[in-house]
Amino acid sequence: MNPAPAARGGSTTLLLLRHGETAWTPERRISGNGGSDPALSENGLRQAEAAAKVLVSRGPVQAVVSSPLRRARQTAEAAARRLDLEVQIDEGLTEADFGAWEGLTFAEVRERHPEEMAAWLASPKAVPGRTGETFASVARRAQRARDRILARYEGGTVLVVSHVGVLRTLLRLALGAPPVTLFRMELSAASLSAVAYSGEGAASVRLLNDTSYLTDHP
């Protein structure tokens, strides 16, 4: 377990927002950082606006920090406009590279590369798509990004907009759970989760996969 650094200014909350849908999301196609960098679909844009509205109602947010990939930036920009903030980019929040799996569905990967998929599901050190990034590597950079954000905005609330792999990792680290739990968490498109970090550095998951505000935006 890698605890977060102590937040000297009191509790610091990270609001973890997954980006809205792209054209690939309903098809369950694998989309990492090594592909075409798809934009939000029309529904994804509506989801981003719905998330932005509910974020305004939650109370003050000090900063919006996003992955550099387009789908995350578009989602972050929708929230930032309503919160009257600028979007800051942190490369550590980028989704994993899935190598040759990029653009395939999980069913296609299981059919074409069953042994490779089984190894990836079993170990955070397995390389996806022969040339991709391991989840061990994702965890290291996600942890560093988390620590940068907590150090800069201690005692505040920060919106973090990223991807399913990175956000699951941040939640796993907050829970002190083993890597296998990455595949036991559902984080839907445009869902909101939250983790609070105490002044002593202890993490508490306060919200997980909230999509209640997307009722009119399936």
mmCIF file of C-alpha atoms in Angstrom, residues 24 40 59 61 108 117 140 151 188 202-203:
data_model
loop_
_atom_site.group_PDB
_atom_site.id
_atom_site.type_symbol
_atom_site.label_atom_id
_atom_site.label_comp_id
_atom_site.label_asym_id
_atom_site.label_seq_id
_atom_site.Cartn_x
_atom_site.Cartn_y
_atom_site.Cartn_z
ATOM 1 C CA TRP A 24 -16.264 3.340 -29.066
ATOM 2 C CA LEU A 40 -16.730 12.635 -27.230
ATOM 3 C CA GLY A 59 -20.015 23.156 -3.612
ATOM 4 C CA VAL A 61 -14.072 23.291 -6.380
ATOM 5 C CA GLU A 108 -12.206 -9.943 -29.712
ATOM 6 C CA MET A 117 -5.602 -11.646 -21.930
ATOM 7 C CA ARG A 140 3.219 4.475 -10.311
ATOM 8 C CA ALA A 151 0.342 18.788 -2.313
ATOM 9 C CA SER A 188 -19.370 4.002 -16.132
ATOM 10 C CA ALA A 202 -5.623 8.425 5.443
ATOM 11 C CA ALA A 203 -7.910 7.913 2.443
#
